[in-house]
CSV table of N, CA and C and ligand atoms in Angstrom, one decimal:
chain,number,residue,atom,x,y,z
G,1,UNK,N,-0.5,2.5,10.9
G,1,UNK,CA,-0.3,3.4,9.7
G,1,UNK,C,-0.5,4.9,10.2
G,2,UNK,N,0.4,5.7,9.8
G,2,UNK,CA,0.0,6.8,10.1
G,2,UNK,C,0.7,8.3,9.0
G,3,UNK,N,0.0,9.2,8.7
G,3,UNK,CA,-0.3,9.7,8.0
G,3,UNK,C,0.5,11.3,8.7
G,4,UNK,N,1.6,11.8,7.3
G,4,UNK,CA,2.1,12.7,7.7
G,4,UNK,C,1.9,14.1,6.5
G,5,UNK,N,1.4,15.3,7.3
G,5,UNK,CA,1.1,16.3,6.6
G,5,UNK,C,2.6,16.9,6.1
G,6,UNK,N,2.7,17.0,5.2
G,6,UNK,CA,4.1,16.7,4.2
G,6,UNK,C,4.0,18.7,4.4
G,7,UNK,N,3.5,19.0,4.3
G,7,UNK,CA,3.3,21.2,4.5
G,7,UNK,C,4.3,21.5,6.1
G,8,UNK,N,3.8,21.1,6.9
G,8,UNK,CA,3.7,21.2,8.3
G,8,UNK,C,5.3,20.1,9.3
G,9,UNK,N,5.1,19.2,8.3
G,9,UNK,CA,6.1,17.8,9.0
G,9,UNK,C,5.4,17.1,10.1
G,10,UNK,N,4.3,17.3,10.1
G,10,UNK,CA,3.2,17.1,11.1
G,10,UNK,C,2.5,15.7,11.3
G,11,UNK,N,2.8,14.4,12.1
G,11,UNK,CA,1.9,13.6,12.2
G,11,UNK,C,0.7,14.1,12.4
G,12,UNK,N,-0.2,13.5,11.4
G,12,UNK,CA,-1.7,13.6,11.2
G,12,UNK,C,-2.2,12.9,12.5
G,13,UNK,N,-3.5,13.6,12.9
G,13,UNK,CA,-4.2,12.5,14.2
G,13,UNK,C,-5.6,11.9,13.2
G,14,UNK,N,-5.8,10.8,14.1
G,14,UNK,CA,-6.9,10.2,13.8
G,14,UNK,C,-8.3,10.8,14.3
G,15,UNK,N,-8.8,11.1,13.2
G,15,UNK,CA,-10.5,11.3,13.4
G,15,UNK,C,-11.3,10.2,13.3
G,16,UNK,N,-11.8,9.4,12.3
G,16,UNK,CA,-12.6,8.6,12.3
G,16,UNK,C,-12.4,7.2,11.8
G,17,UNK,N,-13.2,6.3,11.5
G,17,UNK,CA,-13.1,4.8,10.9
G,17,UNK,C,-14.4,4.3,11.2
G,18,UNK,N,-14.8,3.7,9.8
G,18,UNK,CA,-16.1,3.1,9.6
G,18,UNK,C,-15.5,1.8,9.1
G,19,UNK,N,-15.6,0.9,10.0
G,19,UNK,CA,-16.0,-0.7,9.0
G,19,UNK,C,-17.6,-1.1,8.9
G,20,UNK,N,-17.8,-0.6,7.6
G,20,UNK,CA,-19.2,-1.1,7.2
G,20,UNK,C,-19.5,-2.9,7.0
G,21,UNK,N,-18.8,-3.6,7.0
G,21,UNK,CA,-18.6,-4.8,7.3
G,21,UNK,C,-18.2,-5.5,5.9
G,22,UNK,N,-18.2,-5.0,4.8
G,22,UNK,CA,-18.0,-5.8,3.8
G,22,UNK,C,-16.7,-5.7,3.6
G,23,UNK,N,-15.6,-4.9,4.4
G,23,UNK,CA,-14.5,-5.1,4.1
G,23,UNK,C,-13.5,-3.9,3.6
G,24,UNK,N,-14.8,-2.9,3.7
G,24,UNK,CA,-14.3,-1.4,3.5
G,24,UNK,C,-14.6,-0.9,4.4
G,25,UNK,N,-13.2,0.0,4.1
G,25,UNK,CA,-12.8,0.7,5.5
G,25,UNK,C,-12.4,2.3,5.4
G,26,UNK,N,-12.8,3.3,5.8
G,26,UNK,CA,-12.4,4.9,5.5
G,26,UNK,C,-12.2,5.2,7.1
G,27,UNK,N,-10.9,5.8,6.7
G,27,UNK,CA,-10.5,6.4,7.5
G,27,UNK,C,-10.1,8.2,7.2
G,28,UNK,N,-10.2,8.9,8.3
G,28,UNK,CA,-9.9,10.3,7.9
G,28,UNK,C,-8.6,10.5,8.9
G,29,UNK,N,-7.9,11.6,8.8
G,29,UNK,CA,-6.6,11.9,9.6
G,29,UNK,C,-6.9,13.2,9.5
G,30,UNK,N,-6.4,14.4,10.7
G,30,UNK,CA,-6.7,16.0,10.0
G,30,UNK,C,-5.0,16.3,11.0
G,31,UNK,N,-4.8,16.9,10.2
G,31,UNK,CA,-3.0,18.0,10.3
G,31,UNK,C,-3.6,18.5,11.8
G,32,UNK,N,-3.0,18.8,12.7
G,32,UNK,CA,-3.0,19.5,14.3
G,32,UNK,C,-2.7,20.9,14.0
G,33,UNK,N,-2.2,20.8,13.2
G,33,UNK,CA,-1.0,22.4,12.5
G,33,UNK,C,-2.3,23.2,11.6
G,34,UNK,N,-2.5,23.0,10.4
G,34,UNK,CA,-3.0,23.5,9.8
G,34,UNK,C,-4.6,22.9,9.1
G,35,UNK,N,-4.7,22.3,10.1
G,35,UNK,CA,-6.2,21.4,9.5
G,35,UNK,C,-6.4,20.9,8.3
G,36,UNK,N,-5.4,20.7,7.7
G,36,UNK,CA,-6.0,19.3,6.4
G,36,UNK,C,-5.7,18.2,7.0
G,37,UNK,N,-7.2,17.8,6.1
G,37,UNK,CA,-7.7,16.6,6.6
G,37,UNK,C,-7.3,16.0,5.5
G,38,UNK,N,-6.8,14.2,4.9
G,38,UNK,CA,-6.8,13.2,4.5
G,38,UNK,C,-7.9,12.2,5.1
G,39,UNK,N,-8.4,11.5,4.1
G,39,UNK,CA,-9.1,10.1,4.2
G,39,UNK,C,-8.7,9.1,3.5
G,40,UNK,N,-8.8,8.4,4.3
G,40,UNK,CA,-8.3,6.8,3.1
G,40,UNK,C,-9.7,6.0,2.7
G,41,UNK,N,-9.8,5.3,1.6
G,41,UNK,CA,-11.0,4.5,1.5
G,41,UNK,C,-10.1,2.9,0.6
G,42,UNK,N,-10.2,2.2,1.4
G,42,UNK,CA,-9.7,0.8,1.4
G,42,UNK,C,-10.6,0.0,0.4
G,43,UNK,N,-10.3,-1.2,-0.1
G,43,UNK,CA,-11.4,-2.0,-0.5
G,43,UNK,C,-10.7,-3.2,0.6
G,44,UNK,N,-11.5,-4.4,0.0
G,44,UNK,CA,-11.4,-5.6,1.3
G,44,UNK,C,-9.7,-6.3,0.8
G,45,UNK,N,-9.5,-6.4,-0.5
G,45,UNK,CA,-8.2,-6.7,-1.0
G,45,UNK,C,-7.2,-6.0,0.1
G,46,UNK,N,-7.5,-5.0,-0.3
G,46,UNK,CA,-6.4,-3.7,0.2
G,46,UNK,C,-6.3,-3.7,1.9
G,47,UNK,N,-7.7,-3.3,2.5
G,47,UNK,CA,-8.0,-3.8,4.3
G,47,UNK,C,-6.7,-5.0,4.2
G,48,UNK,N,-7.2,-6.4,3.6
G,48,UNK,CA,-6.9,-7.5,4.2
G,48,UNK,C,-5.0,-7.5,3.8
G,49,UNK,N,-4.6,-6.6,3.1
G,49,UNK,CA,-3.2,-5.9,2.8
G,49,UNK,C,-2.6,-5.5,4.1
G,50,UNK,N,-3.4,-4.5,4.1
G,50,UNK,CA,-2.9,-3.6,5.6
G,50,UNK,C,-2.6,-4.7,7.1
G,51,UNK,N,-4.1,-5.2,7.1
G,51,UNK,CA,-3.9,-6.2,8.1
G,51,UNK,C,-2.7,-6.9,8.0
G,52,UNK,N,-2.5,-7.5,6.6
G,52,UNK,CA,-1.6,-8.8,6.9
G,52,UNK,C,-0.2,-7.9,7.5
G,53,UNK,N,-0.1,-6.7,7.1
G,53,UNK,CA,1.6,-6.3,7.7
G,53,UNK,C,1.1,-6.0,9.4
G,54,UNK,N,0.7,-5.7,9.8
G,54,UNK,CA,0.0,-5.8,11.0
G,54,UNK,C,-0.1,-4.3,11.8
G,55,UNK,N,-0.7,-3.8,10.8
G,55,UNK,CA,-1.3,-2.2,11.3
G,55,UNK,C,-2.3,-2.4,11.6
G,56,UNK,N,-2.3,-1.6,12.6
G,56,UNK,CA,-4.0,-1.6,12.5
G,56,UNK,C,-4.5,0.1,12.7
G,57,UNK,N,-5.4,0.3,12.1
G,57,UNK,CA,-5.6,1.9,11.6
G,57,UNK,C,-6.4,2.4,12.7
G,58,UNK,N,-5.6,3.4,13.5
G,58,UNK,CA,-6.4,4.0,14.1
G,58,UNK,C,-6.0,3.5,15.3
G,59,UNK,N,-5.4,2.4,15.8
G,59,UNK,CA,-5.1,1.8,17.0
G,59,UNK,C,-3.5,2.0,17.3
G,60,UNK,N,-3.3,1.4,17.7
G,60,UNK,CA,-1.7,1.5,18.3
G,60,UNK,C,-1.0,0.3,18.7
G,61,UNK,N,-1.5,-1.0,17.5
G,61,UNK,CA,-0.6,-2.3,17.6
G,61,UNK,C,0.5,-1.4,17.4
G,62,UNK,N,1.0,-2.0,16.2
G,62,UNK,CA,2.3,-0.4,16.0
G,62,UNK,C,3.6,-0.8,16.3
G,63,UNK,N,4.6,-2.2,16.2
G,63,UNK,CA,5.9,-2.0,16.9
G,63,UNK,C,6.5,-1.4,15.8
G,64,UNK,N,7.7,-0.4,16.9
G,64,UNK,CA,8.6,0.6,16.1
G,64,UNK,C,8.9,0.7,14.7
G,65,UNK,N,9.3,-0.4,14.4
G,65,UNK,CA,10.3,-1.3,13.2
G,65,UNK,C,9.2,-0.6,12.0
G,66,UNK,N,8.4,-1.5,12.1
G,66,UNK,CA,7.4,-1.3,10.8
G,66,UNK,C,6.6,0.0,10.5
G,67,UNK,N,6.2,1.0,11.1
G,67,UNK,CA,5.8,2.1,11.7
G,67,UNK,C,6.5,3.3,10.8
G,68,UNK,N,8.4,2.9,11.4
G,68,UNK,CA,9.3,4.1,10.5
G,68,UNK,C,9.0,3.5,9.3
G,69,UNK,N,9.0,2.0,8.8
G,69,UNK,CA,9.2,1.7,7.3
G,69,UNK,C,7.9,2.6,6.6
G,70,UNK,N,6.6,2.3,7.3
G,70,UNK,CA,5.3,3.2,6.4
G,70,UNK,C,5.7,4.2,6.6
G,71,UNK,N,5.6,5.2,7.5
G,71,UNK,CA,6.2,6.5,7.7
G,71,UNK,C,7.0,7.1,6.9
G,72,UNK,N,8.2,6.2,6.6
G,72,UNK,CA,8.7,6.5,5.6
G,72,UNK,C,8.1,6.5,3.9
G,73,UNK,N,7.6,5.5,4.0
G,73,UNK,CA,7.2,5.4,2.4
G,73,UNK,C,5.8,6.3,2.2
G,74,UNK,N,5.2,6.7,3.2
G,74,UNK,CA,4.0,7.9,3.1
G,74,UNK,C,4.7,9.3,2.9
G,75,UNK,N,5.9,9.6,4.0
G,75,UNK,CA,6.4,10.8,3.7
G,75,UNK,C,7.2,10.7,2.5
G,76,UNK,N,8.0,10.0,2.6
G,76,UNK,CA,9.3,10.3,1.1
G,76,UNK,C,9.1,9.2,0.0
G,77,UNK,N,7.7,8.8,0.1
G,77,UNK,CA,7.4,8.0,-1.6
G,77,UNK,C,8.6,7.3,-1.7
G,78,UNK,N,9.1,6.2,0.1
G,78,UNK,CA,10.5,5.8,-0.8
G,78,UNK,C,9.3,4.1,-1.8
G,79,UNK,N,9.9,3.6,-2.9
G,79,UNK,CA,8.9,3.0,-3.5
G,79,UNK,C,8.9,1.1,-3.2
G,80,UNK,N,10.2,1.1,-2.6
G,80,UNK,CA,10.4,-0.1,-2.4
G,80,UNK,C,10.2,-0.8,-0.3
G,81,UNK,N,9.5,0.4,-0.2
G,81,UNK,CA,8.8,0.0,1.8
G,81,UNK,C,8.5,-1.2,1.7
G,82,UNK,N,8.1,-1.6,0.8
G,82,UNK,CA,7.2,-2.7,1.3
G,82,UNK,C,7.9,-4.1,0.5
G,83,UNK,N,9.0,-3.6,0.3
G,83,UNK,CA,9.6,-5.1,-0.2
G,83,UNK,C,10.6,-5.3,0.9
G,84,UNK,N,10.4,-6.4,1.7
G,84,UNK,CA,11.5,-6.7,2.6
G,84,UNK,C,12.6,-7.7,2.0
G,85,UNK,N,12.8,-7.6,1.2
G,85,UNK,CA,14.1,-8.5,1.2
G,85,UNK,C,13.3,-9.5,-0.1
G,86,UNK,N,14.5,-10.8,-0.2
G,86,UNK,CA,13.7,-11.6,-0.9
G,86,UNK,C,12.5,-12.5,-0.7
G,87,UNK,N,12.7,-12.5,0.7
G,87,UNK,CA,11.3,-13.4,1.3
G,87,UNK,C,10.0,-13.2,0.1
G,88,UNK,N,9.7,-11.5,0.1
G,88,UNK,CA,9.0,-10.9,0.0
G,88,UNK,C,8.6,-11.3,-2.0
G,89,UNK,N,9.8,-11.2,-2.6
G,89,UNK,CA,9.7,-11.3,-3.9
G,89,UNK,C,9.7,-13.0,-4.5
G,90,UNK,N,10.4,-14.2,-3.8
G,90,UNK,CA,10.8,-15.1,-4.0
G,90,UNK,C,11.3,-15.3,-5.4
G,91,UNK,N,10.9,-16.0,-6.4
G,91,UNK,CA,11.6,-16.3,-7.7
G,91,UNK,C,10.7,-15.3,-8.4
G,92,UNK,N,10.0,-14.5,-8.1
G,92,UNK,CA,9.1,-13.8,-9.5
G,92,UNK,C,10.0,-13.1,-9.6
G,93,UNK,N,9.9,-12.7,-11.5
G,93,UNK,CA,11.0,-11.7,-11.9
G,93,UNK,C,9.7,-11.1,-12.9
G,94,UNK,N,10.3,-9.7,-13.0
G,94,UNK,CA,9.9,-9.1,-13.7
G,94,UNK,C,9.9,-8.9,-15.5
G,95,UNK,N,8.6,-9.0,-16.4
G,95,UNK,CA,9.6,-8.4,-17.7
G,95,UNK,C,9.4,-7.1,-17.7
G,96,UNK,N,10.2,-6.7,-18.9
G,96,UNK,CA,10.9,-5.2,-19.3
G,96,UNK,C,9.9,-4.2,-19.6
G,97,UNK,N,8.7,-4.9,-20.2
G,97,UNK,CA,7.3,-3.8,-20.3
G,97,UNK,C,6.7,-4.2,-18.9
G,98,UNK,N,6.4,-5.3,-18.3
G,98,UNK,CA,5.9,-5.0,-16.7
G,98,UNK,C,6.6,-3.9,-15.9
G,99,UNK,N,7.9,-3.9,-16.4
G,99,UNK,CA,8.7,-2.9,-15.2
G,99,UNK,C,8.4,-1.8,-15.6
G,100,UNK,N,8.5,-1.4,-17.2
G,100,UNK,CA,8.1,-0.1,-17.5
G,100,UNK,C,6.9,0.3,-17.0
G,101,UNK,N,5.7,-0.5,-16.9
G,101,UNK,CA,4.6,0.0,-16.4
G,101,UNK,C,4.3,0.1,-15.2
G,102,UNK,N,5.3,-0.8,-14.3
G,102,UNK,CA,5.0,-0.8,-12.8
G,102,UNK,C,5.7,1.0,-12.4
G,103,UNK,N,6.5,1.0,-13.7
G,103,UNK,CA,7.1,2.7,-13.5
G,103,UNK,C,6.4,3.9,-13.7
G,104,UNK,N,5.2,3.6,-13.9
G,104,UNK,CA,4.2,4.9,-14.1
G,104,UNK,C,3.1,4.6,-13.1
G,105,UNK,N,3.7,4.0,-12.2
G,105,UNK,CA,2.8,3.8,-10.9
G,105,UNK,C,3.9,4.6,-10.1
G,106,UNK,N,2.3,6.2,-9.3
G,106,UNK,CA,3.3,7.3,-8.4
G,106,UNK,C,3.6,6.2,-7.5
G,107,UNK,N,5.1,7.0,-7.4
G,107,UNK,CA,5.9,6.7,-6.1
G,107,UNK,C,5.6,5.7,-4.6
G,108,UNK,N,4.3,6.6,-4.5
G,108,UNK,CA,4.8,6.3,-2.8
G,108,UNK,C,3.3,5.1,-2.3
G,109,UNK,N,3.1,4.3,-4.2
G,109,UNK,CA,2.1,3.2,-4.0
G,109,UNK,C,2.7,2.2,-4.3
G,110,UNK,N,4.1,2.5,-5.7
G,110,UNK,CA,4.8,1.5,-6.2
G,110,UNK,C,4.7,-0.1,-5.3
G,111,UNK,N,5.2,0.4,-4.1
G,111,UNK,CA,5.8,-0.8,-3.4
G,111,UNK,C,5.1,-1.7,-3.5
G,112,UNK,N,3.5,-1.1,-2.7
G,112,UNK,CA,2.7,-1.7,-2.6
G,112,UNK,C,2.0,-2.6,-3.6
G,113,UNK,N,2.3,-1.6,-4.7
G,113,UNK,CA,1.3,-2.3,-5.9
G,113,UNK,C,2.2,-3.7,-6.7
G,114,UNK,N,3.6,-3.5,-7.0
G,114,UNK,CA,4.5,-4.4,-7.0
G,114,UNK,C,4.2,-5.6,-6.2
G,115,UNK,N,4.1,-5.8,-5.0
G,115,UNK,CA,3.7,-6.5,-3.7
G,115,UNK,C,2.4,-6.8,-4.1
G,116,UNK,N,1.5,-6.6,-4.3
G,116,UNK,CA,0.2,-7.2,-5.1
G,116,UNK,C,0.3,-8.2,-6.0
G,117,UNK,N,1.1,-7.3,-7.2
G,117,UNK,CA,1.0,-8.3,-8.1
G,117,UNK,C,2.1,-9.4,-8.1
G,118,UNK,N,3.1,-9.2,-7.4
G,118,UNK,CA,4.1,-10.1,-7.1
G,118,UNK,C,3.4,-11.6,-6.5
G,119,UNK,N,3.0,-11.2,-5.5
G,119,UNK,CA,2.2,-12.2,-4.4
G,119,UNK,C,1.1,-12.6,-5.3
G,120,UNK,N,0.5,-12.3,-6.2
G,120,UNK,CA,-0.4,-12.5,-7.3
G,120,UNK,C,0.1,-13.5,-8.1
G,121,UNK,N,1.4,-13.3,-8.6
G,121,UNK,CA,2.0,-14.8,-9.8
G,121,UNK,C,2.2,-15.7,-8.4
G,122,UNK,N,2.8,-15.5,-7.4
G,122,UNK,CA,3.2,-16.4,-6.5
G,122,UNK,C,2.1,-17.3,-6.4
G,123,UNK,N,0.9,-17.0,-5.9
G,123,UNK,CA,0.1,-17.7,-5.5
G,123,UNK,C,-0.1,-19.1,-6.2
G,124,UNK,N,0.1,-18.3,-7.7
G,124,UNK,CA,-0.5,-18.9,-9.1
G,124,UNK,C,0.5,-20.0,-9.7
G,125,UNK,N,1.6,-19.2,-9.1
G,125,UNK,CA,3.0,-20.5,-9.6
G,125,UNK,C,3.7,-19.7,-10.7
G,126,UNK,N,2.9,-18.3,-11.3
G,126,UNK,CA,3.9,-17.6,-12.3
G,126,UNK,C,5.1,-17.2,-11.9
G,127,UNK,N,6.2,-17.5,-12.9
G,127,UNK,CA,7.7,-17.5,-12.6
G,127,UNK,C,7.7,-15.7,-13.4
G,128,UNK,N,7.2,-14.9,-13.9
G,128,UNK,CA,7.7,-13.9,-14.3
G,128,UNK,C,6.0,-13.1,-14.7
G,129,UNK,N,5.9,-11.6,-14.0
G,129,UNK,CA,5.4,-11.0,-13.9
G,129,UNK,C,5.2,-10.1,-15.6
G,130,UNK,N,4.2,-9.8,-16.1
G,130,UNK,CA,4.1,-9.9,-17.8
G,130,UNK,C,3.2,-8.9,-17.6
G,131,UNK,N,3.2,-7.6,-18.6
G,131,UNK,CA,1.8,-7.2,-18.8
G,131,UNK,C,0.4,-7.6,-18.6
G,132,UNK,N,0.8,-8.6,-19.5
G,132,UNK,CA,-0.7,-9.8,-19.5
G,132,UNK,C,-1.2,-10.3,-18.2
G,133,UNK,N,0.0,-10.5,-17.0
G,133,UNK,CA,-0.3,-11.2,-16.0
G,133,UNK,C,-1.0,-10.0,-15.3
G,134,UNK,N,-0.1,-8.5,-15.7
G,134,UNK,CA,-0.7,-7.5,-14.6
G,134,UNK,C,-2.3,-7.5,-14.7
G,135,UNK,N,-2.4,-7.4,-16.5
G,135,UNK,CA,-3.9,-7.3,-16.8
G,135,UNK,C,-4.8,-8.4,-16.3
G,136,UNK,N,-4.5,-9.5,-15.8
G,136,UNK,CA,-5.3,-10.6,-15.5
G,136,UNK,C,-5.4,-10.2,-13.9
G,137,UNK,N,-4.5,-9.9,-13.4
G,137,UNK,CA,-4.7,-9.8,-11.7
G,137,UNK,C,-5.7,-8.5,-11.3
G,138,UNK,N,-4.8,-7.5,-12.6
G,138,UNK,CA,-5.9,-6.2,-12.0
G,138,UNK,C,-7.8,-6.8,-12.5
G,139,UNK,N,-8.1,-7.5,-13.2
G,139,UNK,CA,-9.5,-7.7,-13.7
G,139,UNK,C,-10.1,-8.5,-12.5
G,140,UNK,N,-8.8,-9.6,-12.1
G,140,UNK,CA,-9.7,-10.7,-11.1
G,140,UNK,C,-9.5,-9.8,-9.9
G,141,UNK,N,-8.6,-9.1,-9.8
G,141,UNK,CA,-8.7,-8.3,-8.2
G,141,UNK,C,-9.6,-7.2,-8.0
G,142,UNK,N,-9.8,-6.5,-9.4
G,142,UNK,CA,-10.4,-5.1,-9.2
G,142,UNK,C,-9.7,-4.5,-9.1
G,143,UNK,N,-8.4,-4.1,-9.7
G,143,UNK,CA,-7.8,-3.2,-9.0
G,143,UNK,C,-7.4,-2.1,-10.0
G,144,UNK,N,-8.8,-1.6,-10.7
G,144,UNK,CA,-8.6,-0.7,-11.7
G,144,UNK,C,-7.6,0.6,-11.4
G,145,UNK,N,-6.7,0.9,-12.2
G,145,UNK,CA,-5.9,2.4,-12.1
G,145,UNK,C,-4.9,2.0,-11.5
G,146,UNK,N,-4.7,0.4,-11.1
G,146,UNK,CA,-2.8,0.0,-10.7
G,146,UNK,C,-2.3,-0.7,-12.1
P,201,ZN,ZN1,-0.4,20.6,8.1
């Protein structure tokens, strides 16, 4: 993963990373150009997110392919990075107020957060993604403010 100063056009470099061991993770990045700094602060849900696409923060696993897709969805908020295809979504469908609300989720998280809760009914066997279901995943996940 890596982090682009959207002022500058500037890949961010890595400064630091703490794994305190319970599964959270902060990372900081600072501009080369102009010195802002970004930090990320993960929870273990979210870490064990990252991992599964196979980033690793701060290192350089990294093949090309996946690299431009984050890259892309960090710089240009595209909202659907992280949906590959149908693999990704299988039979869950969305209803018309889950979509409305998955639509006041900014841009450049959508994907991700979609992909949460998506993989969230899957697990469970839900055929359609529902307010109710979002409210039940964000309570059991913690994932207050998606
Ligand atoms: Zn900059």
């Amino acid at each position: 993963m890596k982090f682009l100063c959207v002022d500058c056009d500037r890949q961010m470099t890595f400064e630091e990373r703490r794994l305190p061991g319970d599964g959270t993770l902060a990372a900081a990045f600072r501009c080369p150009q102009c010195g802002r700094v970004v930090a990320m602060l993960t929870n273990p849900m979210e870490t064990q997110l990252v991992a599964s696409l196979g980033v690793q923060i701060g290192g350089r696993t990294i093949p090309a392919q996946p690299l431009e897709m984050v890259r892309g969805m960090v710089a240009g908020g595209k909202e659907d990075a992280f949906d590959d295809g149908k693999r990704e979504t299988g039979n869950v469908t969305w209803s018309a107020d889950a979509q409305e609300r998955l639509a006041r989720v900014p841009g450049f998280v959508r994907g991700m957060v979609k992909k949460i809760y998506t993989d969230y009914a899957k697990e469970r066997g839900i055929a359609e993604v529902t307010t109710a279901v979002m409210d039940a995943a964000r309570a059991e996940l913690g994932l207050e403010g998606m």
